[in-house]
Coordinates of C-alpha atoms in Angstrom, one line a residue:
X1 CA -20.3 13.3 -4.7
X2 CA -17.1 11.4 -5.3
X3 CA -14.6 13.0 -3.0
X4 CA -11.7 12.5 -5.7
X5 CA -13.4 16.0 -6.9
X6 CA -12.3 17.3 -4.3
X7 CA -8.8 17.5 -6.2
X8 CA -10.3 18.2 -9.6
X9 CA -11.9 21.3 -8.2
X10 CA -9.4 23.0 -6.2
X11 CA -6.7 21.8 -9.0
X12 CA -9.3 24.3 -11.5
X13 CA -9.2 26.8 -8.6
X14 CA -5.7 27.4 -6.9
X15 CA -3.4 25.3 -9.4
X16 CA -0.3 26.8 -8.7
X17 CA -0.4 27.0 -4.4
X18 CA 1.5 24.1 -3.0
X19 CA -1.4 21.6 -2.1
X20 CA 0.9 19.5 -0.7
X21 CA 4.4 19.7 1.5
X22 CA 6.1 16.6 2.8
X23 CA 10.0 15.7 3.5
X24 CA 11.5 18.6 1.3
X25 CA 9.0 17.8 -1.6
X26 CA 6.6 20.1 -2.3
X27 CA 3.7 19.9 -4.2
X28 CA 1.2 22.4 -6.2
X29 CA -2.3 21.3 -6.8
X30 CA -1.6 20.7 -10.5
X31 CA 1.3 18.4 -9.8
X32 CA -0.6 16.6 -7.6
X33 CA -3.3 15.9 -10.1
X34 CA -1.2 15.2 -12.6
X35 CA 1.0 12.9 -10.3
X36 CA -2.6 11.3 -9.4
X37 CA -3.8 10.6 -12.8
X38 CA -0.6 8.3 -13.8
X39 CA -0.9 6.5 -10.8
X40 CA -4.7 5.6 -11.9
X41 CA -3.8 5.0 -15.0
X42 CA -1.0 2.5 -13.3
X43 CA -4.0 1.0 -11.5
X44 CA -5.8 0.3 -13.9
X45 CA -3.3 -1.4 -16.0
X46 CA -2.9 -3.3 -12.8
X47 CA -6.6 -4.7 -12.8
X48 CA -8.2 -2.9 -10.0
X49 CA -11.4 -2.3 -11.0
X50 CA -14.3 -0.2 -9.1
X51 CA -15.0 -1.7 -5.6
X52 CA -11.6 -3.7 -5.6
X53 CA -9.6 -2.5 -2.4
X54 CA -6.2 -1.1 -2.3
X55 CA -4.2 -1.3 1.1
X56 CA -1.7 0.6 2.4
X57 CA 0.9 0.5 5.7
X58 CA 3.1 3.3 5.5
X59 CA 4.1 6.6 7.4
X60 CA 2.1 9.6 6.3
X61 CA 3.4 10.8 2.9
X62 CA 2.3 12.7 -0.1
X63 CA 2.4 9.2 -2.0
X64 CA -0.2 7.7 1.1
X65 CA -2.5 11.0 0.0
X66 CA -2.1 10.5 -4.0
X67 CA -2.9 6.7 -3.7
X68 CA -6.3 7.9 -2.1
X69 CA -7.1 9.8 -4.9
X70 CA -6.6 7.6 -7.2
X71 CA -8.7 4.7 -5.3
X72 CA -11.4 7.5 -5.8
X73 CA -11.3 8.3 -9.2
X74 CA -11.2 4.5 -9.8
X75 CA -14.1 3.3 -7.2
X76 CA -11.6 1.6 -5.5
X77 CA -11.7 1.1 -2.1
X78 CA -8.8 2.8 0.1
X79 CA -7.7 0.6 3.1
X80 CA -4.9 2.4 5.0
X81 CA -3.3 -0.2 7.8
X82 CA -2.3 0.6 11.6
X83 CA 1.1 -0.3 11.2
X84 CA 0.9 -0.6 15.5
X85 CA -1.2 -3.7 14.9
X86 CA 0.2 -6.9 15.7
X87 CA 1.6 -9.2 12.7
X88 CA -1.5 -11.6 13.5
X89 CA -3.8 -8.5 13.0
X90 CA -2.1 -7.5 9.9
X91 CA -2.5 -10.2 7.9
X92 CA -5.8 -10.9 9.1
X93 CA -7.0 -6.7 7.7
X94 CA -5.2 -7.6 4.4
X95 CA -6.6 -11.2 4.2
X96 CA -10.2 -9.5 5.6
X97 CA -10.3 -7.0 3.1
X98 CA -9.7 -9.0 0.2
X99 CA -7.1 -6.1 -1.2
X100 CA -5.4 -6.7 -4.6
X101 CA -2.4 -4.7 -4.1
X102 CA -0.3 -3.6 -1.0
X103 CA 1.6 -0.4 -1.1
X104 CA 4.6 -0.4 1.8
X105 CA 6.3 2.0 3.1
X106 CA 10.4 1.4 3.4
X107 CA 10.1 1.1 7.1
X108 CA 7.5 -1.3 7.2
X109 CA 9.1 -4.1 4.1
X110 CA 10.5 -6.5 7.0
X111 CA 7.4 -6.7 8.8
X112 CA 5.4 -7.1 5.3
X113 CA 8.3 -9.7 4.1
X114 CA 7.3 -12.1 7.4
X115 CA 3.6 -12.4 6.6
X116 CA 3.7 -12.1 3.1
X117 CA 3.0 -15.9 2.6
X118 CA 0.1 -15.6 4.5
X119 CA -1.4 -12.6 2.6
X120 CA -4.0 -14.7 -0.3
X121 CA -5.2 -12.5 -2.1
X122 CA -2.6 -9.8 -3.0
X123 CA -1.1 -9.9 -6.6
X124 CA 1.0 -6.5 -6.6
X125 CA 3.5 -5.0 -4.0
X126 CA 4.8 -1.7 -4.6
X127 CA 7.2 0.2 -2.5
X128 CA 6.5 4.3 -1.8
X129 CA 9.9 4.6 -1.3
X130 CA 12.6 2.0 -1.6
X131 CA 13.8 -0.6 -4.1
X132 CA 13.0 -4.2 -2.8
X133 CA 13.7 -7.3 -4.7
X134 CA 9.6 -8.7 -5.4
X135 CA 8.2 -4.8 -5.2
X136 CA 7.4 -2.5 -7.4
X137 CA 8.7 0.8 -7.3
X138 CA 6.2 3.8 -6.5
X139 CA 8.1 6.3 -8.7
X140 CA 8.9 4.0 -11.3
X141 CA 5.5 2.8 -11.7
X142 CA 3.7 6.4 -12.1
X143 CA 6.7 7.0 -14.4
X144 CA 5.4 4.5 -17.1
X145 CA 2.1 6.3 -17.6
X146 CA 0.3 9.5 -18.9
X147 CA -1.4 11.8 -16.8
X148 CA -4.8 10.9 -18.8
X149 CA -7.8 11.8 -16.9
X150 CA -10.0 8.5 -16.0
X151 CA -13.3 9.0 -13.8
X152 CA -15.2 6.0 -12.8
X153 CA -19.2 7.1 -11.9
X154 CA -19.6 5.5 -8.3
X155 CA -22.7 6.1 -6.3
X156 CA -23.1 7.9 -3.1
X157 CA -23.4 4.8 -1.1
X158 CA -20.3 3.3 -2.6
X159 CA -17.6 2.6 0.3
X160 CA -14.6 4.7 -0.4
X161 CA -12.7 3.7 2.5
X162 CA -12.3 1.1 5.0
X163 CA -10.8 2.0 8.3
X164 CA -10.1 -0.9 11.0
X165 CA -10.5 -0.5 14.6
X166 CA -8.1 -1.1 17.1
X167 CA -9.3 -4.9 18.0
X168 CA -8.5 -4.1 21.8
X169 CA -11.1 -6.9 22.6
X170 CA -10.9 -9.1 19.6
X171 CA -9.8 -9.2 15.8
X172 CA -9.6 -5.4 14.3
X173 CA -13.9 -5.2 12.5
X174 CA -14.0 -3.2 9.3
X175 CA -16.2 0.3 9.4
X176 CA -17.0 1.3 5.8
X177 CA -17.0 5.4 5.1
X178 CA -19.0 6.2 2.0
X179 CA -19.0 8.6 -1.1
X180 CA -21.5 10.7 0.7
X181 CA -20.8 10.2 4.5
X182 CA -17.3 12.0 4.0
X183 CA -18.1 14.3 1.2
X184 CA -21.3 15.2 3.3
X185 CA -18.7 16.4 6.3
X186 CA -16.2 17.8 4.4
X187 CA -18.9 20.3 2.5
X188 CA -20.4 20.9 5.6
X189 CA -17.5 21.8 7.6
X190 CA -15.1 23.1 5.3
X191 CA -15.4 26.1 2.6
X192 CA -14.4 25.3 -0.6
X193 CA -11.1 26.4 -2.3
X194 CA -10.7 30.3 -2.8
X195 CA -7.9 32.4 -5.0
X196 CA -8.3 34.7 -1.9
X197 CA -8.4 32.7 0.9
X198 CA -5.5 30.7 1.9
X199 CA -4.7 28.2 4.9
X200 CA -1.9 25.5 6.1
X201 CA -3.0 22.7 7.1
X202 CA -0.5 20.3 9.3
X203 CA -1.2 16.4 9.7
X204 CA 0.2 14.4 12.2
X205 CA -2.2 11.9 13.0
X206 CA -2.2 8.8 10.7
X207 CA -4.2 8.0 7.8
X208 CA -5.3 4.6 9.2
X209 CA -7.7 6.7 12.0
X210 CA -10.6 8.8 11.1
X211 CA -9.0 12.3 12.2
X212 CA -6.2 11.3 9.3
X213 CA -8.5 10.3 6.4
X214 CA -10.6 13.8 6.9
X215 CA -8.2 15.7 7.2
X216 CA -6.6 15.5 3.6
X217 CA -9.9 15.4 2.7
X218 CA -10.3 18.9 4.1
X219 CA -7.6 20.1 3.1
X220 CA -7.8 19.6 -0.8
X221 CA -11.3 20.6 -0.7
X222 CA -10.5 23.8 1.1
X223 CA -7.9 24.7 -1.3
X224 CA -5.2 24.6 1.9
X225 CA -1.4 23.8 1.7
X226 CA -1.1 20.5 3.8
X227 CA 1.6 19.8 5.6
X228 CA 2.4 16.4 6.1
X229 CA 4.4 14.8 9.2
X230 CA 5.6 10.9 9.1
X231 CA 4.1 10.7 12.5
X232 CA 3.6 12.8 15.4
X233 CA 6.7 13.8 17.2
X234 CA 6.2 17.0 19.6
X235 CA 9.8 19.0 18.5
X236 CA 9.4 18.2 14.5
X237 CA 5.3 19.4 15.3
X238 CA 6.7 22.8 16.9
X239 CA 9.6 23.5 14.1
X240 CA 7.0 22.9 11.7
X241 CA 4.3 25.3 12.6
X242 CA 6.7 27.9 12.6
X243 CA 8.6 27.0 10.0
X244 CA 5.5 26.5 7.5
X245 CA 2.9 29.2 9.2
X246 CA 0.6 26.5 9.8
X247 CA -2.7 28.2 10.5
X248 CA -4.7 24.2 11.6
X249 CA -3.8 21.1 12.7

């Protein structure tokens, strides 16, 4: 099963609840796909292809959960970045991965400026959320294009993302999740969207670890609101439980 489904289900199912909240934007599941299918389309017109990678340092946003989408519904391969590594260890994940386009979060476009030389095989930069000279801009790009549906038939054993470790003892390795490893744990674990049933999901941990990635995986297969944090801070965390009725995190 390709997980991008995952959106195309519970987008047929719940379309109106809010499937995703971040930073004062707020998101129903039908918005989401929509928002989603431009940014595949934008892809495409970009030249990634099934199987090409697509990297990512950033904070957590609802822009860091669309582009995983869209690497889904393409057979792309998502490649979210610790943005802790070392500027060494960056360039060697990008280099190592052999991604075709960086997406950067604001915060992170004076690290990504310094080893930008060094990055071979990246032809696109785009910006989630800033206006840099050389980058693209996330909401100008989706702009441009229609929210025409595009599905690429991948096969179970197809990697969909690739996470790196923390390289505590040597250069950060590569661990490939597949089509059917994560939509195997998310079925298993998880109930599938309900009109009747409704949860709010909080994440806080990043996308670059495992706990991240299957978590808004959960979530949009569940059918839950997901509330999205930057990053973990404990006072935000508490204000935002209450604040949003957050029922797991």
């Amino acid at each position: 099963m390709n997980t991008a489904e995952f959106l195309t289900i519970s987008a047929s199912i719940v379309p109106e609840r809010e499937a995703l909240v971040c930073d004062g934007t707020r998101l129903s599941y039908l918005e989401v796909q929509e928002r989603v299918n431009r940014l595949v389309n934008a892809l495409m017109d970009l030249g990634v292809e099934r199987g090409q990678k697509v990297a990512i340092i950033a904070l957590n946003s609802h822009h860091y959960i669309e582009t995983y989408y869209a690497c889904a519904k393409l057979g792309a391969v998502f490649v979210p970045l610790n943005y802790r590594a070392k500027r060494e260890e960056l360039t060697y994940m990008v280099n190592n991965s052999e991604a075709s386009i960086l997406f950067v979060g604001e915060r992170y476009l004076e690290l990504t400026a310094s080893i930008r030389p060094e990055l071979k095989g990246i032809r696109h930069f785009i910006c989630y959320d800033a206006r840099p000279q050389g980058m693209q801009n996330y909401e100008e790009v989706i702009a441009k294009y229609e929210p025409e549906e595009v599905f690429v038939e991948v096969d179970d054993s197809d990697p969909t993302v690739l996470l790196y470790t923390s390289g505590t003892t040597a250069l950060p390795k590569g661990v490939v999740l597949t089509y059917l490893s994560l939509s195997v744990y998310v079925t298993n674990t998880v109930e599938p969207a309900s009109p009747e049933t409704h949860d709010v999901m909080m994440l806080s941990v990043p996308v670059y670890h495992v706990a991240g990635a299957t978590a808004i995986m959960s979530s949009i297969w569940g059918g839950r609101t997901l509330v999205v944090l930057p990053q973990f801070e404990p006072l935000p965390w508490l204000e935002t439980i209450q604040r949003e009725r957050v029922t797991h995190t």
